JSON list of C-alpha atoms in Angstrom, two decimals:
[
{"chain": "A", "resi": 1, "resn": "ALA", "atom": "CA", "xyz": [94.06, 229.26, 55.25]},
{"chain": "A", "resi": 2, "resn": "THR", "atom": "CA", "xyz": [93.40, 225.54, 55.11]},
{"chain": "A", "resi": 3, "resn": "ASN", "atom": "CA", "xyz": [91.17, 225.95, 52.05]},
{"chain": "A", "resi": 4, "resn": "ALA", "atom": "CA", "xyz": [93.75, 227.87, 50.03]},
{"chain": "A", "resi": 5, "resn": "PRO", "atom": "CA", "xyz": [94.53, 226.16, 46.71]},
{"chain": "A", "resi": 6, "resn": "GLN", "atom": "CA", "xyz": [97.88, 224.49, 46.25]},
{"chain": "A", "resi": 7, "resn": "ARG", "atom": "CA", "xyz": [99.98, 226.45, 43.79]},
{"chain": "A", "resi": 8, "resn": "ALA", "atom": "CA", "xyz": [103.21, 226.43, 41.82]},
{"chain": "A", "resi": 9, "resn": "TYR", "atom": "CA", "xyz": [104.29, 222.88, 41.02]},
{"chain": "A", "resi": 10, "resn": "ARG", "atom": "CA", "xyz": [107.29, 222.22, 38.76]},
{"chain": "A", "resi": 11, "resn": "ALA", "atom": "CA", "xyz": [108.83, 219.04, 37.34]},
{"chain": "A", "resi": 12, "resn": "ALA", "atom": "CA", "xyz": [111.09, 218.07, 34.45]},
{"chain": "A", "resi": 13, "resn": "CYS", "atom": "CA", "xyz": [109.56, 216.78, 31.23]},
{"chain": "A", "resi": 14, "resn": "PRO", "atom": "CA", "xyz": [110.47, 213.06, 31.08]},
{"chain": "A", "resi": 15, "resn": "SER", "atom": "CA", "xyz": [110.92, 213.33, 27.31]},
{"chain": "A", "resi": 16, "resn": "CYS", "atom": "CA", "xyz": [113.16, 216.38, 26.83]},
{"chain": "A", "resi": 17, "resn": "GLY", "atom": "CA", "xyz": [114.05, 217.49, 30.37]},
{"chain": "A", "resi": 18, "resn": "ALA", "atom": "CA", "xyz": [112.56, 220.97, 30.01]},
{"chain": "A", "resi": 19, "resn": "PRO", "atom": "CA", "xyz": [110.88, 222.42, 33.09]},
{"chain": "A", "resi": 20, "resn": "VAL", "atom": "CA", "xyz": [107.10, 222.08, 33.10]},
{"chain": "A", "resi": 21, "resn": "GLU", "atom": "CA", "xyz": [105.31, 224.39, 35.49]},
{"chain": "A", "resi": 22, "resn": "PHE", "atom": "CA", "xyz": [101.83, 224.12, 36.97]},
{"chain": "A", "resi": 23, "resn": "ARG", "atom": "CA", "xyz": [100.21, 227.22, 38.39]},
{"chain": "A", "resi": 24, "resn": "SER", "atom": "CA", "xyz": [97.92, 224.89, 40.35]},
{"chain": "A", "resi": 25, "resn": "ALA", "atom": "CA", "xyz": [99.07, 221.64, 41.93]},
{"chain": "A", "resi": 26, "resn": "ALA", "atom": "CA", "xyz": [95.50, 220.41, 41.42]},
{"chain": "A", "resi": 27, "resn": "SER", "atom": "CA", "xyz": [95.98, 220.30, 37.65]},
{"chain": "A", "resi": 28, "resn": "ALA", "atom": "CA", "xyz": [96.26, 216.76, 36.34]},
{"chain": "A", "resi": 29, "resn": "SER", "atom": "CA", "xyz": [97.97, 217.27, 32.98]},
{"chain": "A", "resi": 30, "resn": "ALA", "atom": "CA", "xyz": [100.12, 219.57, 30.89]},
{"chain": "A", "resi": 31, "resn": "VAL", "atom": "CA", "xyz": [101.66, 219.74, 27.43]},
{"chain": "A", "resi": 32, "resn": "CYS", "atom": "CA", "xyz": [105.41, 220.45, 27.33]},
{"chain": "A", "resi": 33, "resn": "SER", "atom": "CA", "xyz": [105.95, 223.73, 25.51]},
{"chain": "A", "resi": 34, "resn": "PHE", "atom": "CA", "xyz": [109.27, 222.47, 24.06]},
{"chain": "A", "resi": 35, "resn": "CYS", "atom": "CA", "xyz": [108.60, 218.95, 22.73]},
{"chain": "A", "resi": 36, "resn": "ARG", "atom": "CA", "xyz": [104.74, 218.91, 22.90]},
{"chain": "A", "resi": 37, "resn": "SER", "atom": "CA", "xyz": [104.74, 215.74, 25.02]},
{"chain": "A", "resi": 38, "resn": "THR", "atom": "CA", "xyz": [101.40, 215.19, 26.73]},
{"chain": "A", "resi": 39, "resn": "LEU", "atom": "CA", "xyz": [102.15, 214.68, 30.42]},
{"chain": "A", "resi": 40, "resn": "VAL", "atom": "CA", "xyz": [100.11, 213.55, 33.42]},
{"chain": "A", "resi": 41, "resn": "ARG", "atom": "CA", "xyz": [100.89, 213.94, 37.10]},
{"chain": "A", "resi": 42, "resn": "ASP", "atom": "CA", "xyz": [102.28, 210.81, 38.74]},
{"chain": "A", "resi": 43, "resn": "GLY", "atom": "CA", "xyz": [103.00, 211.69, 42.36]},
{"chain": "A", "resi": 44, "resn": "ASP", "atom": "CA", "xyz": [105.89, 214.15, 42.33]},
{"chain": "A", "resi": 45, "resn": "ALA", "atom": "CA", "xyz": [106.87, 213.31, 38.75]},
{"chain": "A", "resi": 46, "resn": "LEU", "atom": "CA", "xyz": [105.40, 213.54, 35.26]},
{"chain": "A", "resi": 47, "resn": "GLN", "atom": "CA", "xyz": [104.53, 210.64, 32.97]},
{"chain": "A", "resi": 48, "resn": "ARG", "atom": "CA", "xyz": [104.49, 210.98, 29.20]},
{"chain": "A", "resi": 49, "resn": "ILE", "atom": "CA", "xyz": [101.34, 209.53, 27.60]},
{"chain": "A", "resi": 50, "resn": "GLY", "atom": "CA", "xyz": [101.65, 210.87, 24.07]},
{"chain": "A", "resi": 51, "resn": "VAL", "atom": "CA", "xyz": [102.43, 213.85, 21.88]},
{"chain": "A", "resi": 52, "resn": "SER", "atom": "CA", "xyz": [100.11, 216.72, 21.03]},
{"chain": "A", "resi": 53, "resn": "SER", "atom": "CA", "xyz": [99.79, 217.89, 17.44]},
{"chain": "A", "resi": 54, "resn": "GLU", "atom": "CA", "xyz": [100.78, 221.44, 16.55]},
{"chain": "A", "resi": 55, "resn": "LEU", "atom": "CA", "xyz": [98.07, 224.02, 17.03]},
{"chain": "A", "resi": 56, "resn": "PHE", "atom": "CA", "xyz": [96.35, 225.25, 13.90]},
{"chain": "A", "resi": 57, "resn": "ASP", "atom": "CA", "xyz": [97.05, 228.97, 13.47]},
{"chain": "A", "resi": 58, "resn": "ASP", "atom": "CA", "xyz": [93.58, 230.45, 13.85]},
{"chain": "A", "resi": 59, "resn": "HIS", "atom": "CA", "xyz": [94.81, 234.01, 14.57]},
{"chain": "A", "resi": 60, "resn": "SER", "atom": "CA", "xyz": [93.30, 233.92, 18.03]},
{"chain": "A", "resi": 61, "resn": "ALA", "atom": "CA", "xyz": [93.18, 237.17, 19.96]},
{"chain": "A", "resi": 62, "resn": "LEU", "atom": "CA", "xyz": [93.97, 235.17, 23.13]},
{"chain": "A", "resi": 63, "resn": "GLN", "atom": "CA", "xyz": [97.21, 233.67, 24.40]},
{"chain": "A", "resi": 64, "resn": "LEU", "atom": "CA", "xyz": [98.52, 231.60, 27.28]},
{"chain": "A", "resi": 65, "resn": "GLY", "atom": "CA", "xyz": [99.46, 233.68, 30.29]},
{"chain": "A", "resi": 66, "resn": "ALA", "atom": "CA", "xyz": [96.89, 236.39, 29.58]},
{"chain": "A", "resi": 67, "resn": "ALA", "atom": "CA", "xyz": [95.26, 237.65, 32.78]},
{"chain": "A", "resi": 68, "resn": "GLY", "atom": "CA", "xyz": [91.81, 239.15, 33.17]},
{"chain": "A", "resi": 69, "resn": "LYS", "atom": "CA", "xyz": [88.71, 239.42, 35.32]},
{"chain": "A", "resi": 70, "resn": "PHE", "atom": "CA", "xyz": [85.32, 237.75, 35.12]},
{"chain": "A", "resi": 71, "resn": "GLN", "atom": "CA", "xyz": [82.60, 238.92, 37.49]},
{"chain": "A", "resi": 72, "resn": "SER", "atom": "CA", "xyz": [85.31, 240.79, 39.45]},
{"chain": "A", "resi": 73, "resn": "LEU", "atom": "CA", "xyz": [87.38, 237.60, 39.94]},
{"chain": "A", "resi": 74, "resn": "ALA", "atom": "CA", "xyz": [90.93, 237.49, 38.59]},
{"chain": "A", "resi": 75, "resn": "PHE", "atom": "CA", "xyz": [92.00, 234.63, 36.32]},
{"chain": "A", "resi": 76, "resn": "THR", "atom": "CA", "xyz": [94.86, 233.56, 34.08]},
{"chain": "A", "resi": 77, "resn": "LEU", "atom": "CA", "xyz": [94.62, 231.55, 30.86]},
{"chain": "A", "resi": 78, "resn": "VAL", "atom": "CA", "xyz": [96.86, 228.54, 31.52]},
{"chain": "A", "resi": 79, "resn": "GLY", "atom": "CA", "xyz": [95.84, 225.96, 28.88]},
{"chain": "A", "resi": 80, "resn": "ARG", "atom": "CA", "xyz": [94.08, 225.49, 25.57]},
{"chain": "A", "resi": 81, "resn": "LEU", "atom": "CA", "xyz": [92.21, 222.73, 23.79]},
{"chain": "A", "resi": 82, "resn": "GLN", "atom": "CA", "xyz": [91.69, 223.14, 20.04]},
{"chain": "A", "resi": 83, "resn": "TYR", "atom": "CA", "xyz": [88.85, 221.32, 18.28]},
{"chain": "A", "resi": 84, "resn": "SER", "atom": "CA", "xyz": [87.95, 220.85, 14.63]},
{"chain": "A", "resi": 85, "resn": "TYR", "atom": "CA", "xyz": [84.45, 220.57, 13.18]},
{"chain": "A", "resi": 86, "resn": "ALA", "atom": "CA", "xyz": [82.76, 221.01, 9.81]},
{"chain": "A", "resi": 87, "resn": "ASP", "atom": "CA", "xyz": [82.98, 224.82, 9.87]},
{"chain": "A", "resi": 88, "resn": "GLY", "atom": "CA", "xyz": [86.61, 225.10, 11.04]},
{"chain": "A", "resi": 89, "resn": "THR", "atom": "CA", "xyz": [88.11, 225.12, 14.54]},
{"chain": "A", "resi": 90, "resn": "TRP", "atom": "CA", "xyz": [87.31, 226.49, 17.96]},
{"chain": "A", "resi": 91, "resn": "ASN", "atom": "CA", "xyz": [89.31, 226.89, 21.19]},
{"chain": "A", "resi": 92, "resn": "GLU", "atom": "CA", "xyz": [88.54, 226.10, 24.80]},
{"chain": "A", "resi": 93, "resn": "TRP", "atom": "CA", "xyz": [90.87, 228.10, 27.05]},
{"chain": "A", "resi": 94, "resn": "HIS", "atom": "CA", "xyz": [91.45, 226.76, 30.58]},
{"chain": "A", "resi": 95, "resn": "ALA", "atom": "CA", "xyz": [91.10, 229.70, 32.95]},
{"chain": "A", "resi": 96, "resn": "LEU", "atom": "CA", "xyz": [92.55, 229.35, 36.43]},
{"chain": "A", "resi": 97, "resn": "PHE", "atom": "CA", "xyz": [91.13, 231.78, 38.97]},
{"chain": "A", "resi": 98, "resn": "ASP", "atom": "CA", "xyz": [93.12, 233.18, 41.87]},
{"chain": "A", "resi": 99, "resn": "ASN", "atom": "CA", "xyz": [90.84, 231.29, 44.28]},
{"chain": "A", "resi": 100, "resn": "GLY", "atom": "CA", "xyz": [91.81, 227.98, 42.62]},
{"chain": "A", "resi": 101, "resn": "ARG", "atom": "CA", "xyz": [88.60, 227.50, 40.63]},
{"chain": "A", "resi": 102, "resn": "SER", "atom": "CA", "xyz": [88.81, 226.42, 37.00]},
{"chain": "A", "resi": 103, "resn": "GLY", "atom": "CA", "xyz": [86.67, 227.76, 34.18]},
{"chain": "A", "resi": 104, "resn": "TRP", "atom": "CA", "xyz": [86.58, 227.60, 30.39]},
{"chain": "A", "resi": 105, "resn": "LEU", "atom": "CA", "xyz": [86.62, 230.47, 27.93]},
{"chain": "A", "resi": 106, "resn": "SER", "atom": "CA", "xyz": [85.26, 229.18, 24.63]},
{"chain": "A", "resi": 107, "resn": "GLU", "atom": "CA", "xyz": [86.28, 231.02, 21.46]},
{"chain": "A", "resi": 108, "resn": "ASP", "atom": "CA", "xyz": [84.53, 230.38, 18.15]},
{"chain": "A", "resi": 109, "resn": "ASN", "atom": "CA", "xyz": [84.44, 232.79, 15.19]},
{"chain": "A", "resi": 110, "resn": "GLY", "atom": "CA", "xyz": [84.70, 235.88, 17.37]},
{"chain": "A", "resi": 111, "resn": "SER", "atom": "CA", "xyz": [82.11, 234.70, 19.91]},
{"chain": "A", "resi": 112, "resn": "TYR", "atom": "CA", "xyz": [83.09, 233.97, 23.52]},
{"chain": "A", "resi": 113, "resn": "VAL", "atom": "CA", "xyz": [81.40, 232.01, 26.32]},
{"chain": "A", "resi": 114, "resn": "PHE", "atom": "CA", "xyz": [82.69, 231.71, 29.89]},
{"chain": "A", "resi": 115, "resn": "SER", "atom": "CA", "xyz": [81.51, 228.46, 31.45]},
{"chain": "A", "resi": 116, "resn": "PHE", "atom": "CA", "xyz": [82.07, 226.22, 34.45]},
{"chain": "A", "resi": 117, "resn": "ASP", "atom": "CA", "xyz": [81.73, 222.47, 34.89]},
{"chain": "A", "resi": 118, "resn": "ALA", "atom": "CA", "xyz": [78.45, 221.49, 36.53]},
{"chain": "A", "resi": 119, "resn": "THR", "atom": "CA", "xyz": [77.02, 218.28, 37.96]},
{"chain": "A", "resi": 120, "resn": "PRO", "atom": "CA", "xyz": [76.01, 216.08, 35.01]},
{"chain": "A", "resi": 121, "resn": "PRO", "atom": "CA", "xyz": [72.30, 215.27, 34.69]},
{"chain": "A", "resi": 122, "resn": "GLU", "atom": "CA", "xyz": [71.33, 211.88, 36.10]},
{"chain": "A", "resi": 123, "resn": "GLN", "atom": "CA", "xyz": [69.66, 210.89, 32.83]},
{"chain": "A", "resi": 124, "resn": "PRO", "atom": "CA", "xyz": [71.36, 212.85, 30.05]},
{"chain": "A", "resi": 125, "resn": "PRO", "atom": "CA", "xyz": [69.88, 212.61, 26.56]},
{"chain": "A", "resi": 126, "resn": "ARG", "atom": "CA", "xyz": [71.56, 210.21, 24.17]},
{"chain": "A", "resi": 127, "resn": "THR", "atom": "CA", "xyz": [73.35, 211.80, 21.24]},
{"chain": "A", "resi": 128, "resn": "GLU", "atom": "CA", "xyz": [70.93, 210.29, 18.74]},
{"chain": "A", "resi": 129, "resn": "GLU", "atom": "CA", "xyz": [68.05, 211.95, 20.59]},
{"chain": "A", "resi": 130, "resn": "LEU", "atom": "CA", "xyz": [69.39, 215.49, 20.19]},
{"chain": "A", "resi": 131, "resn": "ARG", "atom": "CA", "xyz": [68.19, 217.70, 17.34]},
{"chain": "A", "resi": 132, "resn": "ALA", "atom": "CA", "xyz": [68.84, 221.39, 16.83]},
{"chain": "A", "resi": 133, "resn": "GLY", "atom": "CA", "xyz": [65.67, 223.42, 17.37]},
{"chain": "A", "resi": 134, "resn": "GLU", "atom": "CA", "xyz": [64.19, 221.03, 19.91]},
{"chain": "A", "resi": 135, "resn": "LYS", "atom": "CA", "xyz": [63.38, 221.78, 23.54]},
{"chain": "A", "resi": 136, "resn": "ARG", "atom": "CA", "xyz": [64.94, 219.61, 26.23]},
{"chain": "A", "resi": 137, "resn": "VAL", "atom": "CA", "xyz": [64.87, 219.34, 29.99]},
{"chain": "A", "resi": 138, "resn": "VAL", "atom": "CA", "xyz": [68.45, 218.92, 31.24]},
{"chain": "A", "resi": 139, "resn": "ALA", "atom": "CA", "xyz": [69.40, 218.89, 34.93]},
{"chain": "A", "resi": 140, "resn": "GLY", "atom": "CA", "xyz": [65.83, 219.83, 35.81]},
{"chain": "A", "resi": 141, "resn": "ARG", "atom": "CA", "xyz": [65.68, 222.96, 33.63]},
{"chain": "A", "resi": 142, "resn": "GLY", "atom": "CA", "xyz": [64.26, 223.78, 30.23]},
{"chain": "A", "resi": 143, "resn": "TRP", "atom": "CA", "xyz": [66.65, 224.40, 27.33]},
{"chain": "A", "resi": 144, "resn": "ASP", "atom": "CA", "xyz": [66.53, 224.99, 23.58]},
{"chain": "A", "resi": 145, "resn": "VAL", "atom": "CA", "xyz": [68.99, 222.86, 21.59]},
{"chain": "A", "resi": 146, "resn": "ALA", "atom": "CA", "xyz": [70.93, 225.43, 19.54]},
{"chain": "A", "resi": 147, "resn": "ALA", "atom": "CA", "xyz": [73.39, 223.11, 17.76]},
{"chain": "A", "resi": 148, "resn": "VAL", "atom": "CA", "xyz": [74.54, 219.49, 17.67]},
{"chain": "A", "resi": 149, "resn": "THR", "atom": "CA", "xyz": [78.08, 219.18, 16.33]},
{"chain": "A", "resi": 150, "resn": "THR", "atom": "CA", "xyz": [80.47, 216.37, 15.48]},
{"chain": "A", "resi": 151, "resn": "ALA", "atom": "CA", "xyz": [83.95, 217.43, 16.62]},
{"chain": "A", "resi": 152, "resn": "ARG", "atom": "CA", "xyz": [87.46, 216.15, 17.23]},
{"chain": "A", "resi": 153, "resn": "LEU", "atom": "CA", "xyz": [90.15, 217.35, 19.62]},
{"chain": "A", "resi": 154, "resn": "ILE", "atom": "CA", "xyz": [93.19, 218.11, 17.44]},
{"chain": "A", "resi": 155, "resn": "ALA", "atom": "CA", "xyz": [95.70, 219.82, 19.75]},
{"chain": "A", "resi": 156, "resn": "ALA", "atom": "CA", "xyz": [96.36, 220.82, 23.34]},
{"chain": "A", "resi": 157, "resn": "GLN", "atom": "CA", "xyz": [98.60, 223.36, 25.00]},
{"chain": "A", "resi": 158, "resn": "GLY", "atom": "CA", "xyz": [99.62, 224.30, 28.52]},
{"chain": "A", "resi": 159, "resn": "GLU", "atom": "CA", "xyz": [98.10, 223.24, 31.84]},
{"chain": "A", "resi": 160, "resn": "LEU", "atom": "CA", "xyz": [94.85, 221.27, 31.93]},
{"chain": "A", "resi": 161, "resn": "PRO", "atom": "CA", "xyz": [92.58, 219.75, 34.59]},
{"chain": "A", "resi": 162, "resn": "PHE", "atom": "CA", "xyz": [92.54, 216.41, 32.75]},
{"chain": "A", "resi": 163, "resn": "ALA", "atom": "CA", "xyz": [94.60, 214.51, 30.19]},
{"chain": "A", "resi": 164, "resn": "PRO", "atom": "CA", "xyz": [93.49, 215.39, 26.63]},
{"chain": "A", "resi": 165, "resn": "ARG", "atom": "CA", "xyz": [92.26, 212.58, 24.38]},
{"chain": "A", "resi": 166, "resn": "LEU", "atom": "CA", "xyz": [93.53, 213.30, 20.86]},
{"chain": "A", "resi": 167, "resn": "GLN", "atom": "CA", "xyz": [91.60, 210.62, 19.04]},
{"chain": "A", "resi": 168, "resn": "GLY", "atom": "CA", "xyz": [88.18, 209.96, 17.61]},
{"chain": "A", "resi": 169, "resn": "GLU", "atom": "CA", "xyz": [85.17, 212.10, 16.84]},
{"chain": "A", "resi": 170, "resn": "PHE", "atom": "CA", "xyz": [82.50, 212.89, 19.40]},
{"chain": "A", "resi": 171, "resn": "THR", "atom": "CA", "xyz": [79.26, 214.83, 19.71]},
{"chain": "A", "resi": 172, "resn": "VAL", "atom": "CA", "xyz": [78.87, 218.13, 21.50]},
{"chain": "A", "resi": 173, "resn": "ALA", "atom": "CA", "xyz": [75.52, 219.89, 21.92]},
{"chain": "A", "resi": 174, "resn": "ASP", "atom": "CA", "xyz": [75.06, 223.60, 22.67]},
{"chain": "A", "resi": 175, "resn": "LEU", "atom": "CA", "xyz": [71.90, 224.62, 24.51]},
{"chain": "A", "resi": 176, "resn": "ARG", "atom": "CA", "xyz": [70.36, 227.99, 25.43]},
{"chain": "A", "resi": 177, "resn": "ASN", "atom": "CA", "xyz": [67.74, 228.97, 27.99]},
{"chain": "A", "resi": 178, "resn": "ALA", "atom": "CA", "xyz": [65.51, 231.94, 28.73]},
{"chain": "A", "resi": 179, "resn": "GLN", "atom": "CA", "xyz": [67.95, 233.23, 31.36]},
{"chain": "A", "resi": 180, "resn": "GLY", "atom": "CA", "xyz": [70.63, 233.81, 28.72]},
{"chain": "A", "resi": 181, "resn": "GLU", "atom": "CA", "xyz": [72.74, 230.87, 29.82]},
{"chain": "A", "resi": 182, "resn": "VAL", "atom": "CA", "xyz": [74.69, 228.54, 27.55]},
{"chain": "A", "resi": 183, "resn": "GLY", "atom": "CA", "xyz": [74.76, 224.84, 28.39]},
{"chain": "A", "resi": 184, "resn": "THR", "atom": "CA", "xyz": [77.09, 222.30, 26.81]},
{"chain": "A", "resi": 185, "resn": "LEU", "atom": "CA", "xyz": [76.71, 218.52, 26.70]},
{"chain": "A", "resi": 186, "resn": "ASP", "atom": "CA", "xyz": [80.09, 217.00, 25.85]},
{"chain": "A", "resi": 187, "resn": "TYR", "atom": "CA", "xyz": [80.19, 213.31, 24.90]},
{"chain": "A", "resi": 188, "resn": "SER", "atom": "CA", "xyz": [83.96, 213.09, 24.31]},
{"chain": "A", "resi": 189, "resn": "THR", "atom": "CA", "xyz": [84.58, 210.56, 27.11]},
{"chain": "A", "resi": 190, "resn": "PRO", "atom": "CA", "xyz": [82.97, 207.15, 26.46]},
{"chain": "A", "resi": 191, "resn": "GLY", "atom": "CA", "xyz": [80.38, 206.32, 29.09]},
{"chain": "A", "resi": 192, "resn": "THR", "atom": "CA", "xyz": [80.43, 209.81, 30.58]},
{"chain": "A", "resi": 193, "resn": "VAL", "atom": "CA", "xyz": [78.65, 213.05, 29.74]},
{"chain": "A", "resi": 194, "resn": "HIS", "atom": "CA", "xyz": [80.28, 216.34, 30.70]},
{"chain": "A", "resi": 195, "resn": "TRP", "atom": "CA", "xyz": [77.88, 219.19, 31.46]},
{"chain": "A", "resi": 196, "resn": "SER", "atom": "CA", "xyz": [78.90, 222.84, 31.76]},
{"chain": "A", "resi": 197, "resn": "VAL", "atom": "CA", "xyz": [76.93, 226.06, 32.08]},
{"chain": "A", "resi": 198, "resn": "GLY", "atom": "CA", "xyz": [78.04, 229.57, 31.25]},
{"chain": "A", "resi": 199, "resn": "ARG", "atom": "CA", "xyz": [77.23, 232.88, 29.62]},
{"chain": "A", "resi": 200, "resn": "GLY", "atom": "CA", "xyz": [78.28, 234.75, 26.54]},
{"chain": "A", "resi": 201, "resn": "VAL", "atom": "CA", "xyz": [80.87, 237.47, 27.18]},
{"chain": "A", "resi": 202, "resn": "LEU", "atom": "CA", "xyz": [82.53, 240.28, 25.27]},
{"chain": "A", "resi": 203, "resn": "LEU", "atom": "CA", "xyz": [86.31, 240.10, 25.12]},
{"chain": "A", "resi": 204, "resn": "ALA", "atom": "CA", "xyz": [86.56, 243.78, 26.03]},
{"chain": "A", "resi": 205, "resn": "ASP", "atom": "CA", "xyz": [84.73, 243.17, 29.31]},
{"chain": "A", "resi": 206, "resn": "LEU", "atom": "CA", "xyz": [87.36, 240.64, 30.48]},
{"chain": "A", "resi": 207, "resn": "ALA", "atom": "CA", "xyz": [90.09, 243.30, 30.77]},
{"chain": "A", "resi": 208, "resn": "LEU", "atom": "CA", "xyz": [92.72, 240.91, 29.41]},
{"chain": "A", "resi": 209, "resn": "SER", "atom": "CA", "xyz": [96.41, 241.77, 29.63]},
{"chain": "A", "resi": 210, "resn": "GLY", "atom": "CA", "xyz": [99.69, 239.97, 29.16]}
]
């Protein structure tokens, strides 16, 4: 089918020569599992843009390569971003679905949220305007601001849809609505606000294996 996602791309790490595999040719970045070089796609080759720190051992129940199902759709965990904040660390696992769609499985202190990138609001709130406990209209819908957190990306692993930025603190706001959805405003990229929407999930319901 013409709409089928491109799959299975492989190239040598320009730093150590180890093979770096992409399950999706649409992925833009990866971290070499041997030398931790942060790599970005450059045509048919890979370009090294930095080195990722070692992951903090947070005794996660998840791992790269684990497969599962969400809303009857099969996915594989292919990448991880690890963040630090005042209360510890949390993980954002990059989930690649068999239909080529990307999602994020957030893991924080035993709680899990499956979310997907959404169109950013035309007029997102500024970080200094956000306060936990307030009500906000974002992307035309009403939300309660559950938390406003200062965070920092400390490590990356595996295959990612964008190149990780391992520097500087940023603000992330978690929102909830009456429909049980979880919205996230991510201010990690200067001049851009990332908006994602998802739902809380139980790990047991994802039927993970591998």
